Amino acid sequence: MKRFPAVSTLIVIVAALYFLVPLYATFDFSLRMERGVLSFAAYRDVFQSDTFIATLTFSAIASLVAIVLGALIIVPTAYWVRLKLPKVRPLVEFLTLLPLIIPPVVLVFGYMRIYGNDSFLPLTTTDPGTNVLLVIGYTILSLPYMFRAVDNGMAAIDIATLTEAAESLGASRMRTIRTVIFPNVRSAIMSGAFLTFSISLGEFVMASLLNRPAFGPYLVQMGQDYAYQPAALAIMAFGVTWASMALMQLFATRKPGQRLFPRIPSFTPRSVKP
């Protein structure tokens, strides 16, 4: 008979309690805004706030634009490196890891120095220009996650054979990337996209120093001014993050061309002969 894995089970239980107990305490605290009863008053106040809707919309749009820009940069780069320049792959991997090494505050001050008032392209002097810098910053933060997701997706397909087949049918290299490579790594792109979205949505340093109305600075400001609403925001942010992780896992396990949800078969009743 196999022995019960007591040590590993204990480790799993302790780790689960380490994460779930503070989460439950935060959720319980967020329900006690009205004295003596448990209610969702804190959540109601958050959803009724115009600032909450505005900052969440701004961060969501900036994150989605950064995801699209990152995919347009990473997919052709990873494709070209795997197809023609395999020796350059260690260098590309090192460059995509730099956002994890260099603090975002250094990146923001570099933006201010290069695109400040005295530069040839003063983007920091206007709101649209600052928004562009924030989107570029989010794109840079997404490089480590997007590149590895796309690179792993391309490792699962034979891009050399697909490229030869497309070129034999008269497709150009750009059309091959657009109509052959992109659809085959769509699940990998979505995996990196959900992870990027969950990280960019709560990013604080870049949005704060660039003075943008993003969701991260709003969370910090709410934590300084209120008690129960920040707990409700923390629970909602945690839910968004876990939803993104669940969708990332769902797309990561899907094969190219496979439906996200299986089609329900339709049954046609047979005609009964009298």
PDB file of C-alpha atoms in Angstrom, residues 88-200:
ATOM      1  CA  VAL A  88      20.710  35.624 -31.786  1.00  0.00           C
ATOM      2  CA  ARG A  89      18.073  34.044 -29.551  1.00  0.00           C
ATOM      3  CA  PRO A  90      20.102  34.306 -26.293  1.00  0.00           C
ATOM      4  CA  LEU A  91      20.590  38.029 -26.943  1.00  0.00           C
ATOM      5  CA  VAL A  92      16.877  38.551 -27.627  1.00  0.00           C
ATOM      6  CA  GLU A  93      15.965  36.641 -24.470  1.00  0.00           C
ATOM      7  CA  PHE A  94      18.348  38.807 -22.464  1.00  0.00           C
ATOM      8  CA  LEU A  95      16.884  42.014 -23.926  1.00  0.00           C
ATOM      9  CA  THR A  96      13.333  40.915 -23.112  1.00  0.00           C
ATOM     10  CA  LEU A  97      14.390  40.210 -19.525  1.00  0.00           C
ATOM     11  CA  LEU A  98      15.693  43.743 -18.972  1.00  0.00           C
ATOM     12  CA  PRO A  99      12.266  45.098 -17.832  1.00  0.00           C
ATOM     13  CA  LEU A 100      12.490  42.679 -14.894  1.00  0.00           C
ATOM     14  CA  ILE A 101      15.959  43.984 -14.004  1.00  0.00           C
ATOM     15  CA  ILE A 102      15.628  47.731 -14.602  1.00  0.00           C
ATOM     16  CA  PRO A 103      13.163  49.390 -12.168  1.00  0.00           C
ATOM     17  CA  PRO A 104      10.203  51.203 -13.778  1.00  0.00           C
ATOM     18  CA  VAL A 105      11.203  54.409 -11.989  1.00  0.00           C
ATOM     19  CA  VAL A 106      14.448  54.467 -13.988  1.00  0.00           C
ATOM     20  CA  LEU A 107      12.482  54.025 -17.201  1.00  0.00           C
ATOM     21  CA  VAL A 108      10.133  56.874 -16.338  1.00  0.00           C
ATOM     22  CA  PHE A 109      12.947  59.299 -15.491  1.00  0.00           C
ATOM     23  CA  GLY A 110      14.591  58.327 -18.765  1.00  0.00           C
ATOM     24  CA  TYR A 111      11.370  59.276 -20.543  1.00  0.00           C
ATOM     25  CA  MET A 112      11.301  62.625 -18.775  1.00  0.00           C
ATOM     26  CA  ARG A 113      14.915  63.263 -19.691  1.00  0.00           C
ATOM     27  CA  ILE A 114      14.592  62.307 -23.355  1.00  0.00           C
ATOM     28  CA  TYR A 115      11.074  63.594 -24.054  1.00  0.00           C
ATOM     29  CA  GLY A 116      11.018  66.579 -21.700  1.00  0.00           C
ATOM     30  CA  ASN A 117      10.562  70.261 -22.406  1.00  0.00           C
ATOM     31  CA  ASP A 118      14.028  70.728 -23.906  1.00  0.00           C
ATOM     32  CA  SER A 119      13.966  67.695 -26.230  1.00  0.00           C
ATOM     33  CA  PHE A 120      13.248  67.589 -29.946  1.00  0.00           C
ATOM     34  CA  LEU A 121      10.070  65.592 -29.204  1.00  0.00           C
ATOM     35  CA  PRO A 122       8.477  67.008 -26.015  1.00  0.00           C
ATOM     36  CA  LEU A 123       5.878  64.297 -25.408  1.00  0.00           C
ATOM     37  CA  THR A 124       5.643  64.923 -21.669  1.00  0.00           C
ATOM     38  CA  THR A 125       4.218  68.415 -22.210  1.00  0.00           C
ATOM     39  CA  THR A 126       0.861  67.178 -23.562  1.00  0.00           C
ATOM     40  CA  ASP A 127      -1.665  64.632 -22.331  1.00  0.00           C
ATOM     41  CA  PRO A 128      -1.740  62.616 -25.596  1.00  0.00           C
ATOM     42  CA  GLY A 129       2.060  62.481 -25.661  1.00  0.00           C
ATOM     43  CA  THR A 130       2.209  61.332 -22.045  1.00  0.00           C
ATOM     44  CA  ASN A 131      -0.413  58.680 -22.783  1.00  0.00           C
ATOM     45  CA  VAL A 132       1.771  57.414 -25.627  1.00  0.00           C
ATOM     46  CA  LEU A 133       4.742  57.162 -23.259  1.00  0.00           C
ATOM     47  CA  LEU A 134       2.634  55.248 -20.739  1.00  0.00           C
ATOM     48  CA  VAL A 135       1.488  52.774 -23.405  1.00  0.00           C
ATOM     49  CA  ILE A 136       5.088  52.288 -24.528  1.00  0.00           C
ATOM     50  CA  GLY A 137       6.069  51.710 -20.914  1.00  0.00           C
ATOM     51  CA  TYR A 138       3.353  49.075 -20.506  1.00  0.00           C
ATOM     52  CA  THR A 139       4.555  47.453 -23.727  1.00  0.00           C
ATOM     53  CA  ILE A 140       8.094  47.258 -22.364  1.00  0.00           C
ATOM     54  CA  LEU A 141       6.812  45.729 -19.130  1.00  0.00           C
ATOM     55  CA  SER A 142       4.969  43.088 -21.166  1.00  0.00           C
ATOM     56  CA  LEU A 143       8.033  41.962 -23.143  1.00  0.00           C
ATOM     57  CA  PRO A 144       9.228  39.218 -20.718  1.00  0.00           C
ATOM     58  CA  TYR A 145       5.798  37.602 -20.541  1.00  0.00           C
ATOM     59  CA  MET A 146       4.719  38.083 -24.137  1.00  0.00           C
ATOM     60  CA  PHE A 147       8.003  36.873 -25.647  1.00  0.00           C
ATOM     61  CA  ARG A 148       8.122  33.667 -23.627  1.00  0.00           C
ATOM     62  CA  ALA A 149       4.486  32.868 -24.279  1.00  0.00           C
ATOM     63  CA  VAL A 150       4.851  33.430 -28.027  1.00  0.00           C
ATOM     64  CA  ASP A 151       8.206  31.651 -28.189  1.00  0.00           C
ATOM     65  CA  ASN A 152       6.764  28.587 -26.451  1.00  0.00           C
ATOM     66  CA  GLY A 153       3.801  28.675 -28.820  1.00  0.00           C
ATOM     67  CA  MET A 154       6.095  28.709 -31.850  1.00  0.00           C
ATOM     68  CA  ALA A 155       8.094  25.828 -30.388  1.00  0.00           C
ATOM     69  CA  ALA A 156       4.927  23.709 -30.553  1.00  0.00           C
ATOM     70  CA  ILE A 157       4.489  24.220 -34.317  1.00  0.00           C
ATOM     71  CA  ASP A 158       6.774  23.610 -37.287  1.00  0.00           C
ATOM     72  CA  ILE A 159       7.198  27.172 -38.519  1.00  0.00           C
ATOM     73  CA  ALA A 160       9.764  26.173 -41.167  1.00  0.00           C
ATOM     74  CA  THR A 161       7.340  23.763 -42.855  1.00  0.00           C
ATOM     75  CA  LEU A 162       4.467  26.227 -42.564  1.00  0.00           C
ATOM     76  CA  THR A 163       6.608  28.965 -44.107  1.00  0.00           C
ATOM     77  CA  GLU A 164       7.712  26.765 -46.995  1.00  0.00           C
ATOM     78  CA  ALA A 165       4.131  25.696 -47.665  1.00  0.00           C
ATOM     79  CA  ALA A 166       2.911  29.300 -47.638  1.00  0.00           C
ATOM     80  CA  GLU A 167       5.709  30.517 -49.902  1.00  0.00           C
ATOM     81  CA  SER A 168       5.114  27.659 -52.323  1.00  0.00           C
ATOM     82  CA  LEU A 169       1.564  28.963 -52.704  1.00  0.00           C
ATOM     83  CA  GLY A 170       2.870  32.451 -53.507  1.00  0.00           C
ATOM     84  CA  ALA A 171       2.472  34.128 -50.118  1.00  0.00           C
ATOM     85  CA  SER A 172       4.912  36.868 -49.153  1.00  0.00           C
ATOM     86  CA  ARG A 173       6.754  36.806 -45.875  1.00  0.00           C
ATOM     87  CA  MET A 174       4.479  39.407 -44.263  1.00  0.00           C
ATOM     88  CA  ARG A 175       1.364  37.583 -45.475  1.00  0.00           C
ATOM     89  CA  THR A 176       2.768  34.347 -44.062  1.00  0.00           C
ATOM     90  CA  ILE A 177       3.176  35.986 -40.667  1.00  0.00           C
ATOM     91  CA  ARG A 178      -0.277  37.550 -40.819  1.00  0.00           C
ATOM     92  CA  THR A 179      -2.322  34.612 -42.136  1.00  0.00           C
ATOM     93  CA  VAL A 180      -0.319  31.563 -41.007  1.00  0.00           C
ATOM     94  CA  ILE A 181       1.849  32.338 -37.981  1.00  0.00           C
ATOM     95  CA  PHE A 182      -0.516  34.633 -36.083  1.00  0.00           C
ATOM     96  CA  PRO A 183      -3.478  32.180 -36.150  1.00  0.00           C
ATOM     97  CA  ASN A 184      -1.275  29.296 -35.006  1.00  0.00           C
ATOM     98  CA  VAL A 185       0.118  31.193 -31.996  1.00  0.00           C
ATOM     99  CA  ARG A 186      -3.152  32.896 -31.098  1.00  0.00           C
ATOM    100  CA  SER A 187      -3.490  30.908 -27.880  1.00  0.00           C
ATOM    101  CA  ALA A 188       0.068  31.826 -26.853  1.00  0.00           C
ATOM    102  CA  ILE A 189      -0.616  35.491 -27.580  1.00  0.00           C
ATOM    103  CA  MET A 190      -3.761  35.387 -25.456  1.00  0.00           C
ATOM    104  CA  SER A 191      -1.835  33.785 -22.594  1.00  0.00           C
ATOM    105  CA  GLY A 192       0.713  36.603 -22.626  1.00  0.00           C
ATOM    106  CA  ALA A 193      -2.051  39.158 -23.104  1.00  0.00           C
ATOM    107  CA  PHE A 194      -4.010  38.156 -20.004  1.00  0.00           C
ATOM    108  CA  LEU A 195      -0.869  38.148 -17.883  1.00  0.00           C
ATOM    109  CA  THR A 196       0.123  41.563 -19.257  1.00  0.00           C
ATOM    110  CA  PHE A 197      -3.356  42.936 -18.609  1.00  0.00           C
ATOM    111  CA  SER A 198      -3.371  41.829 -14.983  1.00  0.00           C
ATOM    112  CA  ILE A 199       0.055  43.419 -14.401  1.00  0.00           C
ATOM    113  CA  SER A 200      -0.556  46.678 -16.261  1.00  0.00           C
TER     114      SER A 200
END
